[in-house]
């Protein structure tokens, strides 16, 4: 979404305020052309033919977004069997899906095995059980190389007492399992966190994985996870994917030459592909001036967009109803009965009650983390595709909230447990 002649437009042609009027607020809006731009940009950054992008769909599981990414050639990275099932519904072949959960039961791995996805195992206990259950099968293992990526511990997964992955120091144990069961390790995986700022740090972790690879003769792919950072603020550092793609491609090529076979290079970005495509539109319910602060209270809260409260994430905000008003300082808060502050002391163009505010970078980990807290409905989702707008998820209703509950409790007789 951007400003053109004093008005905000999606994909350069659909007026943003018109979407808020047509579908109501709060509403998530995704621009398909921006997802495609990011997908192609990353794909083009790799100079080798056997590089493949698996979309980490926990960022945004709307079926239409999954279908778009499939149509462009992406694979899918799933962290639960339910995400796998959504992927199948969106038309992905099981062999184009990598199932990479953590701390799930053997039964869930068995379901993925039954469906036929690639399987990534992140602990030795399950590796042993899976290998005994399916001797001779192929699996990928998730390695924790213990590099620290970024400074936010909520999204760092590489440190020594992280719950993620099999420690690189436990490789001898993995090799014993391989030897005793005949399981074939066809993939190596790492995902060090969501905040790679320094390409060098990441490349060091890649070298660690290349070192591990020497112990496994059956490899078909190496998956370097994600870590691609996108700018949330104007002066934010983002991953230089072109430079990164060049570096990793040449290192991967050199590795394959020494390994003796061409393997597939895999990445599984979530945020990079969908974050910037999303805008969250909310309506200002009230301007509340206290002795110290001017609050703008909106028709949403941590139930719809929890990143600012959960990760201290910064989303830029515009008043799209009054793009060229004079600037004033506001603290933007939600309507939930918790402290749900979206933004503190932001300079925005003057807000009147009823004005529509737009949160940028709302395509990743926004709707997918939404809840019904305070018995509020989850928002609608709209896709802007080739200049037209499509409702891709309707707003919830009270019927949706009631659908799973027994509404007639008082007339029920208690269950007989005898
Ligand atoms: C969440 C996740 C990703 C995607 O991370 P982003 O920061 O959104 O790119 C990739 N791989 C795994 C295993 C994940 O859990």
CSV table of C-alpha atoms and ligand atoms in Angstrom, one decimal:
chain,number,residue,atom,x,y,z
A,1,UNK,CA,0.0,0.0,0.0
A,2,UNK,CA,1.3,3.4,-0.8
A,3,UNK,CA,0.4,7.0,-1.1
A,4,UNK,CA,-0.4,8.4,-4.6
A,5,UNK,CA,-1.8,11.9,-5.1
A,6,UNK,CA,-2.8,12.2,-1.5
A,7,UNK,CA,-4.6,8.9,-1.3
A,8,UNK,CA,-3.5,5.4,-0.2
A,9,UNK,CA,-3.9,2.5,-2.7
A,10,UNK,CA,-3.3,-1.2,-2.6
A,11,UNK,CA,-1.2,-2.5,-5.5
A,12,UNK,CA,-1.3,1.0,-6.9
A,13,UNK,CA,-4.9,0.9,-7.9
A,14,UNK,CA,-7.4,-0.2,-5.2
A,15,UNK,CA,-8.2,2.7,-2.8
A,16,UNK,CA,-7.5,1.6,0.7
A,17,UNK,CA,-10.4,3.3,2.5
A,18,UNK,CA,-12.7,1.7,0.0
A,19,UNK,CA,-11.6,-1.7,1.2
A,20,UNK,CA,-12.4,-0.7,4.8
A,21,UNK,CA,-15.9,0.5,3.8
A,22,UNK,CA,-16.6,-2.5,1.7
A,23,UNK,CA,-15.5,-5.2,4.1
A,24,UNK,CA,-15.7,-3.4,7.4
A,25,UNK,CA,-13.0,-3.2,10.0
A,26,UNK,CA,-10.8,-4.7,11.4
A,27,UNK,CA,-9.6,-6.3,8.2
A,28,UNK,CA,-6.4,-7.8,7.0
A,29,UNK,CA,-5.5,-7.0,3.4
A,30,UNK,CA,-2.8,-8.8,1.4
A,31,UNK,CA,-1.3,-7.7,-1.9
A,32,UNK,CA,-0.5,-10.7,-4.0
A,33,UNK,CA,2.0,-8.8,-6.2
A,34,UNK,CA,4.2,-8.1,-3.1
A,35,UNK,CA,4.3,-11.8,-2.2
A,36,UNK,CA,5.3,-12.6,-5.7
A,37,UNK,CA,8.0,-9.9,-5.8
A,38,UNK,CA,9.5,-11.3,-2.6
A,39,UNK,CA,9.3,-14.9,-3.8
A,40,UNK,CA,11.0,-14.1,-7.1
A,41,UNK,CA,13.5,-11.9,-5.5
A,42,UNK,CA,14.7,-14.7,-3.3
A,43,UNK,CA,14.5,-17.3,-5.9
A,44,UNK,CA,16.6,-15.1,-8.3
A,45,UNK,CA,19.2,-14.5,-5.6
A,46,UNK,CA,20.4,-18.1,-5.9
A,47,UNK,CA,22.6,-18.6,-8.9
A,48,UNK,CA,22.3,-22.4,-8.8
A,49,UNK,CA,19.5,-24.3,-10.5
A,50,UNK,CA,18.7,-26.7,-7.6
A,51,UNK,CA,17.7,-24.1,-5.0
A,52,UNK,CA,14.2,-24.3,-3.7
A,53,UNK,CA,12.1,-22.1,-1.4
A,54,UNK,CA,9.7,-23.8,1.1
A,55,UNK,CA,7.2,-21.3,2.4
A,56,UNK,CA,7.1,-21.5,6.2
A,57,UNK,CA,3.3,-21.3,6.4
A,58,UNK,CA,2.9,-20.7,10.1
A,59,UNK,CA,3.4,-17.0,9.1
A,60,UNK,CA,0.1,-17.0,7.3
A,61,UNK,CA,-1.9,-20.1,6.5
A,62,UNK,CA,-4.7,-18.6,4.4
A,63,UNK,CA,-5.4,-21.2,1.7
A,64,UNK,CA,-5.4,-18.6,-1.1
A,65,UNK,CA,-1.9,-17.5,-0.1
A,66,UNK,CA,-0.8,-21.1,0.0
A,67,UNK,CA,-2.2,-21.6,-3.5
A,68,UNK,CA,-0.5,-18.6,-4.9
A,69,UNK,CA,2.9,-19.7,-3.6
A,70,UNK,CA,2.3,-23.2,-5.0
A,71,UNK,CA,1.5,-21.7,-8.4
A,72,UNK,CA,4.8,-20.0,-8.4
A,73,UNK,CA,6.7,-23.2,-7.6
A,74,UNK,CA,7.3,-23.0,-3.8
A,75,UNK,CA,7.3,-25.9,-1.5
A,76,UNK,CA,5.8,-25.8,1.9
A,77,UNK,CA,7.3,-25.9,5.4
A,78,UNK,CA,4.8,-27.1,8.0
A,79,UNK,CA,5.2,-27.3,11.8
A,80,UNK,CA,2.0,-29.2,12.6
A,81,UNK,CA,0.0,-32.0,10.9
A,82,UNK,CA,-2.8,-29.5,10.6
A,83,UNK,CA,-0.6,-27.2,8.5
A,84,UNK,CA,0.3,-30.3,6.4
A,85,UNK,CA,-3.4,-31.0,5.8
A,86,UNK,CA,-4.0,-27.3,4.8
A,87,UNK,CA,-1.1,-27.7,2.4
A,88,UNK,CA,-2.6,-30.8,0.8
A,89,UNK,CA,-6.0,-28.9,0.5
A,90,UNK,CA,-4.1,-26.0,-1.2
A,91,UNK,CA,-2.9,-28.5,-3.8
A,92,UNK,CA,0.7,-29.2,-2.7
A,93,UNK,CA,2.1,-32.6,-3.4
A,94,UNK,CA,3.1,-34.4,-0.2
A,95,UNK,CA,6.7,-34.6,-1.6
A,96,UNK,CA,6.7,-30.8,-1.8
A,97,UNK,CA,5.9,-30.5,1.9
A,98,UNK,CA,8.5,-30.6,4.7
A,99,UNK,CA,7.1,-31.5,8.1
A,100,UNK,CA,9.3,-29.9,10.7
A,101,UNK,CA,7.6,-29.8,14.0
A,102,UNK,CA,9.2,-29.8,17.5
A,103,UNK,CA,8.1,-31.7,20.6
A,104,UNK,CA,5.2,-33.6,18.9
A,105,UNK,CA,4.3,-37.2,19.4
A,106,UNK,CA,5.5,-40.1,17.3
A,107,UNK,CA,1.8,-40.5,16.3
A,108,UNK,CA,2.0,-37.1,14.5
A,109,UNK,CA,5.1,-38.1,12.7
A,110,UNK,CA,3.4,-41.3,11.7
A,111,UNK,CA,0.5,-39.3,10.2
A,112,UNK,CA,3.0,-37.2,8.1
A,113,UNK,CA,4.7,-40.5,7.0
A,114,UNK,CA,1.3,-41.8,5.9
A,115,UNK,CA,0.6,-38.7,3.9
A,116,UNK,CA,4.1,-38.9,2.4
A,117,UNK,CA,5.7,-35.6,3.3
A,118,UNK,CA,9.4,-35.1,3.8
A,119,UNK,CA,10.0,-35.5,7.6
A,120,UNK,CA,12.4,-33.5,9.7
A,121,UNK,CA,13.1,-34.8,13.2
A,122,UNK,CA,14.4,-32.6,15.9
A,123,UNK,CA,15.3,-34.9,18.8
A,124,UNK,CA,17.1,-38.2,19.4
A,125,UNK,CA,14.2,-39.9,21.2
A,126,UNK,CA,11.9,-39.5,18.3
A,127,UNK,CA,14.7,-40.3,15.8
A,128,UNK,CA,15.2,-43.7,17.6
A,129,UNK,CA,11.5,-44.5,17.7
A,130,UNK,CA,10.8,-43.4,14.1
A,131,UNK,CA,13.9,-45.4,12.9
A,132,UNK,CA,12.7,-48.5,14.7
A,133,UNK,CA,9.2,-48.0,13.3
A,134,UNK,CA,10.3,-47.3,9.7
A,135,UNK,CA,13.8,-48.9,9.3
A,136,UNK,CA,15.4,-48.0,6.0
A,137,UNK,CA,13.2,-44.9,5.4
A,138,UNK,CA,14.6,-41.5,4.8
A,139,UNK,CA,14.5,-38.6,7.2
A,140,UNK,CA,16.0,-35.2,7.7
A,141,UNK,CA,17.4,-34.1,11.0
A,142,UNK,CA,17.4,-30.7,12.5
A,143,UNK,CA,20.8,-29.7,13.8
A,144,UNK,CA,21.3,-27.0,16.4
A,145,UNK,CA,24.7,-25.4,15.5
A,146,UNK,CA,24.5,-23.2,18.6
A,147,UNK,CA,25.0,-19.9,16.8
A,148,UNK,CA,23.3,-16.9,18.2
A,149,UNK,CA,21.3,-15.0,15.7
A,150,UNK,CA,20.0,-11.6,16.7
A,151,UNK,CA,19.4,-10.5,20.2
A,152,UNK,CA,15.7,-11.3,20.9
A,153,UNK,CA,15.6,-14.5,22.9
A,154,UNK,CA,11.9,-15.2,22.0
A,155,UNK,CA,13.0,-15.7,18.4
A,156,UNK,CA,16.4,-17.1,18.8
A,157,UNK,CA,16.6,-20.9,18.5
A,158,UNK,CA,20.3,-21.6,18.3
A,159,UNK,CA,21.6,-21.2,21.8
A,160,UNK,CA,22.9,-24.0,24.0
A,161,UNK,CA,19.7,-24.6,26.1
A,162,UNK,CA,17.3,-24.0,23.3
A,163,UNK,CA,14.6,-26.7,22.9
A,164,UNK,CA,15.1,-26.7,19.1
A,165,UNK,CA,17.1,-29.2,17.1
A,166,UNK,CA,19.6,-31.9,17.9
A,167,UNK,CA,22.8,-30.4,19.4
A,168,UNK,CA,25.8,-30.6,17.1
A,169,UNK,CA,27.5,-32.2,20.1
A,170,UNK,CA,25.2,-35.2,20.0
A,171,UNK,CA,26.1,-36.3,16.5
A,172,UNK,CA,27.9,-39.4,17.7
A,173,UNK,CA,24.5,-40.5,19.2
A,174,UNK,CA,22.7,-39.8,15.9
A,175,UNK,CA,25.3,-41.9,14.1
A,176,UNK,CA,24.8,-44.8,16.4
A,177,UNK,CA,21.0,-44.7,15.7
A,178,UNK,CA,21.7,-44.6,12.0
A,179,UNK,CA,24.1,-47.6,12.3
A,180,UNK,CA,21.8,-49.7,14.4
A,181,UNK,CA,18.5,-49.1,12.5
A,182,UNK,CA,19.5,-48.5,8.9
A,183,UNK,CA,17.5,-45.2,8.8
A,184,UNK,CA,18.9,-43.0,6.0
A,185,UNK,CA,19.6,-39.3,6.7
A,186,UNK,CA,18.5,-37.7,3.5
A,187,UNK,CA,18.4,-34.1,4.7
A,188,UNK,CA,20.1,-31.8,7.1
A,189,UNK,CA,18.3,-28.8,8.5
A,190,UNK,CA,18.9,-25.8,10.7
A,191,UNK,CA,16.8,-22.9,11.6
A,192,UNK,CA,18.6,-20.6,13.9
A,193,UNK,CA,16.0,-17.9,14.5
A,194,UNK,CA,14.2,-15.1,12.9
A,195,UNK,CA,16.6,-12.3,13.1
A,196,UNK,CA,19.8,-12.7,11.0
A,197,UNK,CA,21.4,-9.4,10.7
A,198,UNK,CA,24.9,-10.5,9.9
A,199,UNK,CA,25.4,-12.6,6.8
A,200,UNK,CA,28.8,-13.7,8.1
A,201,UNK,CA,27.3,-15.2,11.3
A,202,UNK,CA,24.8,-17.1,9.1
A,203,UNK,CA,27.5,-18.3,6.7
A,204,UNK,CA,29.5,-19.7,9.7
A,205,UNK,CA,26.5,-21.8,10.6
A,206,UNK,CA,26.3,-23.0,7.0
A,207,UNK,CA,29.9,-24.1,7.2
A,208,UNK,CA,29.1,-26.0,10.4
A,209,UNK,CA,26.4,-27.8,8.6
A,210,UNK,CA,28.7,-28.6,5.6
A,211,UNK,CA,31.1,-30.1,8.2
A,212,UNK,CA,28.3,-32.3,9.6
A,213,UNK,CA,27.3,-33.4,6.1
A,214,UNK,CA,30.5,-35.4,5.6
A,215,UNK,CA,29.2,-38.0,8.1
A,216,UNK,CA,26.1,-38.7,6.1
A,217,UNK,CA,26.5,-40.3,2.7
A,218,UNK,CA,22.7,-40.4,1.8
A,219,UNK,CA,22.0,-36.7,1.7
A,220,UNK,CA,19.7,-35.3,-0.9
A,221,UNK,CA,19.1,-31.8,0.5
A,222,UNK,CA,20.3,-29.3,3.0
A,223,UNK,CA,17.8,-26.9,4.4
A,224,UNK,CA,19.2,-23.7,5.9
A,225,UNK,CA,15.9,-22.6,7.5
A,226,UNK,CA,15.1,-18.9,7.5
A,227,UNK,CA,16.4,-15.8,9.2
A,228,UNK,CA,15.7,-13.3,6.4
A,229,UNK,CA,14.9,-10.0,8.0
A,230,UNK,CA,12.5,-7.5,6.5
A,231,UNK,CA,12.5,-3.8,7.4
A,232,UNK,CA,9.7,-2.8,9.8
A,233,UNK,CA,11.0,0.7,10.4
A,234,UNK,CA,12.2,3.0,7.7
A,235,UNK,CA,15.9,2.8,8.7
A,236,UNK,CA,15.8,-0.9,9.7
A,237,UNK,CA,18.5,-3.2,8.5
A,238,UNK,CA,17.2,-6.0,6.3
A,239,UNK,CA,19.0,-9.0,4.9
A,240,UNK,CA,20.8,-8.3,1.7
A,241,UNK,CA,19.4,-11.3,0.0
A,242,UNK,CA,21.2,-10.7,-3.3
A,243,UNK,CA,24.6,-10.7,-1.6
A,244,UNK,CA,23.6,-13.6,0.6
A,245,UNK,CA,22.3,-15.6,-2.4
A,246,UNK,CA,25.6,-15.1,-4.2
A,247,UNK,CA,27.7,-16.1,-1.2
A,248,UNK,CA,25.6,-19.2,-0.2
A,249,UNK,CA,25.3,-20.4,-3.8
A,250,UNK,CA,29.0,-20.4,-4.4
A,251,UNK,CA,29.7,-22.0,-1.0
A,252,UNK,CA,27.0,-24.6,-1.7
A,253,UNK,CA,28.5,-25.4,-5.1
A,254,UNK,CA,31.9,-25.9,-3.6
A,255,UNK,CA,30.4,-28.1,-0.9
A,256,UNK,CA,28.6,-30.3,-3.5
A,257,UNK,CA,31.8,-30.7,-5.5
A,258,UNK,CA,33.6,-32.0,-2.4
A,259,UNK,CA,30.6,-34.1,-1.3
A,260,UNK,CA,30.6,-35.7,-4.8
A,261,UNK,CA,27.0,-35.1,-5.7
A,262,UNK,CA,24.6,-32.1,-6.4
A,263,UNK,CA,22.2,-31.7,-3.5
A,264,UNK,CA,19.2,-29.4,-3.3
A,265,UNK,CA,19.7,-26.2,-1.4
A,266,UNK,CA,16.6,-25.4,0.6
A,267,UNK,CA,15.4,-22.3,2.5
A,268,UNK,CA,12.1,-21.9,4.4
A,269,UNK,CA,11.3,-18.2,4.8
A,270,UNK,CA,7.9,-17.2,6.3
A,271,UNK,CA,8.1,-13.5,7.2
A,272,UNK,CA,10.3,-12.5,4.2
A,273,UNK,CA,7.6,-13.7,1.7
A,274,UNK,CA,4.4,-12.4,3.3
A,275,UNK,CA,5.1,-9.8,5.9
A,276,UNK,CA,5.2,-6.7,3.7
A,277,UNK,CA,2.2,-7.9,1.6
A,278,UNK,CA,-0.1,-7.4,4.6
A,279,UNK,CA,-1.8,-4.3,5.9
A,280,UNK,CA,-4.2,-4.3,8.9
A,281,UNK,CA,-7.0,-1.8,8.8
A,282,UNK,CA,-8.7,-0.7,12.0
A,283,UNK,CA,-11.1,2.1,12.9
A,284,UNK,CA,-10.6,4.6,15.6
A,285,UNK,CA,-13.3,4.3,18.2
A,286,UNK,CA,-12.2,7.0,20.5
A,287,UNK,CA,-9.7,9.8,21.1
A,288,UNK,CA,-9.0,9.8,24.8
A,289,UNK,CA,-7.0,12.7,26.1
A,290,UNK,CA,-5.5,12.2,29.6
A,291,UNK,CA,-3.3,14.5,31.6
A,292,UNK,CA,-0.2,13.2,29.9
A,293,UNK,CA,-1.2,11.3,26.8
A,294,UNK,CA,-3.5,11.4,23.7
A,295,UNK,CA,-4.7,7.8,23.2
A,296,UNK,CA,-6.3,6.6,20.0
A,297,UNK,CA,-8.4,3.6,20.9
A,298,UNK,CA,-9.1,1.3,17.9
A,299,UNK,CA,-11.6,-1.5,17.1
A,300,UNK,CA,-8.9,-4.2,17.6
A,301,UNK,CA,-6.3,-5.3,20.1
A,302,UNK,CA,-3.9,-8.1,21.1
A,303,UNK,CA,-6.5,-10.6,20.0
A,304,UNK,CA,-5.9,-9.6,16.4
A,305,UNK,CA,-2.3,-8.4,16.3
A,306,UNK,CA,-0.2,-9.5,19.2
A,307,UNK,CA,3.3,-8.9,17.9
A,308,UNK,CA,3.7,-5.5,19.5
A,309,UNK,CA,2.9,-6.9,22.9
A,310,UNK,CA,4.4,-10.3,22.5
A,311,UNK,CA,7.7,-9.5,20.7
A,312,UNK,CA,7.9,-5.7,21.3
A,313,UNK,CA,7.5,-5.6,17.5
A,314,UNK,CA,7.3,-2.2,15.8
A,315,UNK,CA,4.7,-1.8,13.1
A,316,UNK,CA,4.5,1.5,11.2
A,317,UNK,CA,1.1,3.1,11.2
A,318,UNK,CA,-0.6,5.6,8.9
A,319,UNK,CA,-3.9,7.4,9.2
A,320,UNK,CA,-5.3,6.7,5.8
A,321,UNK,CA,-8.5,8.7,6.3
A,322,UNK,CA,-6.5,11.9,6.7
A,323,UNK,CA,-3.1,11.4,5.0
A,324,UNK,CA,-2.1,15.0,4.8
A,325,UNK,CA,-3.3,16.4,8.1
A,326,UNK,CA,-1.0,18.1,10.6
A,327,UNK,CA,1.2,15.7,12.6
A,328,UNK,CA,0.3,15.0,16.2
A,329,UNK,CA,1.6,12.5,18.8
A,330,UNK,CA,-0.6,9.5,19.7
A,331,UNK,CA,-0.4,6.3,21.7
A,332,UNK,CA,-2.4,3.7,19.8
A,333,UNK,CA,-4.2,1.2,22.0
A,334,UNK,CA,-6.6,-1.7,21.6
A,335,UNK,CA,-10.1,-2.3,23.0
A,336,UNK,CA,-9.1,-5.5,25.0
A,337,UNK,CA,-9.3,-5.5,28.7
A,338,UNK,CA,-5.5,-5.9,29.0
A,339,UNK,CA,-2.8,-3.4,28.4
A,340,UNK,CA,-2.7,-3.8,24.7
A,341,UNK,CA,-0.6,-1.0,23.4
A,342,UNK,CA,0.2,-1.1,19.7
A,343,UNK,CA,2.4,2.0,19.6
A,344,UNK,CA,3.6,4.6,22.0
A,345,UNK,CA,4.0,8.3,21.2
A,346,UNK,CA,3.8,8.0,17.4
A,347,UNK,CA,3.6,10.9,15.1
A,348,UNK,CA,0.6,10.5,12.9
A,349,UNK,CA,-1.4,12.8,10.8
A,350,UNK,CA,-4.3,14.1,13.0
A,351,UNK,CA,-6.8,11.4,14.0
A,352,UNK,CA,-10.5,11.9,14.3
A,353,UNK,CA,-12.9,9.4,15.7
A,354,UNK,CA,-13.9,7.1,12.9
A,355,UNK,CA,-10.6,7.4,11.0
A,356,UNK,CA,-9.1,4.3,9.5
A,357,UNK,CA,-5.5,3.5,10.6
A,358,UNK,CA,-3.3,1.1,8.6
A,359,UNK,CA,-0.7,-1.1,10.3
A,360,UNK,CA,2.0,-2.1,7.8
A,361,UNK,CA,4.0,-5.3,7.6
A,362,UNK,CA,0.9,-7.2,8.9
A,363,UNK,CA,1.2,-10.2,6.6
A,364,UNK,CA,3.2,-12.5,8.8
A,365,UNK,CA,2.4,-13.8,12.3
A,366,UNK,CA,-0.5,-11.4,12.6
A,367,UNK,CA,-3.8,-13.2,11.6
A,368,UNK,CA,-2.2,-16.6,12.2
A,369,UNK,CA,-1.7,-15.6,15.9
A,370,UNK,CA,-5.2,-14.1,16.3
A,371,UNK,CA,-7.6,-15.3,19.0
A,372,UNK,CA,-11.1,-14.8,20.2
A,373,UNK,CA,-10.0,-13.3,23.5
A,374,UNK,CA,-12.8,-11.1,25.0
A,375,UNK,CA,-15.2,-13.1,22.7
A,376,UNK,CA,-14.3,-10.9,19.8
A,377,UNK,CA,-14.5,-12.1,16.3
A,378,UNK,CA,-11.4,-12.7,14.3
A,379,UNK,CA,-11.1,-10.2,11.4
A,380,UNK,CA,-11.9,-10.7,7.7
A,381,UNK,CA,-9.0,-11.2,5.2
A,382,UNK,CA,-9.0,-9.7,1.7
A,383,UNK,CA,-6.6,-10.5,-1.1
A,384,UNK,CA,-5.7,-7.9,-3.7
A,385,UNK,CA,-4.9,-9.9,-6.8
A,386,UNK,CA,-4.4,-8.5,-10.3
A,387,UNK,CA,-6.1,-5.2,-9.4
A,388,UNK,CA,-9.2,-6.8,-7.8
A,389,UNK,CA,-10.2,-7.4,-4.2
A,390,UNK,CA,-11.3,-10.8,-3.0
A,391,UNK,CA,-12.8,-11.8,0.4
A,392,UNK,CA,-10.6,-14.8,1.3
A,393,UNK,CA,-11.9,-15.2,4.8
A,394,UNK,CA,-15.1,-13.8,6.1
A,395,UNK,CA,-15.3,-12.1,9.5
A,396,UNK,CA,-16.4,-14.4,12.3
A,397,UNK,CA,-19.9,-14.2,13.8
A,398,UNK,CA,-21.4,-15.2,17.1
A,399,UNK,CA,-22.4,-18.5,15.5
A,400,UNK,CA,-18.8,-19.3,14.9
A,401,UNK,CA,-17.9,-18.7,18.6
A,402,UNK,CA,-20.9,-20.8,19.7
A,403,UNK,CA,-20.4,-23.5,17.1
A,404,UNK,CA,-18.4,-25.8,19.4
A,405,UNK,CA,-20.2,-25.1,22.7
A,406,UNK,CA,-23.2,-26.7,24.2
A,407,UNK,CA,-25.7,-23.8,24.5
A,408,UNK,CA,-28.3,-25.7,26.5
A,409,UNK,CA,-26.2,-26.6,29.5
A,410,UNK,CA,-28.7,-26.2,32.2
A,411,UNK,CA,-31.1,-28.8,30.7
A,412,UNK,CA,-28.3,-31.4,30.3
A,413,UNK,CA,-28.1,-34.3,32.7
A,414,UNK,CA,-24.7,-34.8,34.1
A,415,UNK,CA,-22.6,-37.5,32.3
A,416,UNK,CA,-22.9,-40.9,33.9
A,417,UNK,CA,-19.4,-42.2,34.7
A,418,UNK,CA,-20.4,-45.3,36.5
B,1,LIG,C1,9.1,-20.1,11.8
B,1,LIG,C2,10.0,-21.0,11.1
B,1,LIG,C3,10.5,-20.5,9.9
B,1,LIG,C4,10.2,-19.1,9.3
B,1,LIG,O1,10.8,-18.1,10.0
B,1,LIG,P1,10.6,-16.6,9.4
B,1,LIG,O2,11.4,-15.8,10.4
B,1,LIG,O3,9.2,-16.3,9.4
B,1,LIG,O4,11.2,-16.6,8.1
B,1,LIG,C5,11.3,-21.4,9.2
B,1,LIG,N1,11.6,-22.6,9.6
B,1,LIG,C6,11.1,-23.1,10.8
B,1,LIG,C7,11.4,-24.5,11.2
B,1,LIG,C8,10.3,-22.3,11.5
B,1,LIG,O5,9.8,-22.8,12.7
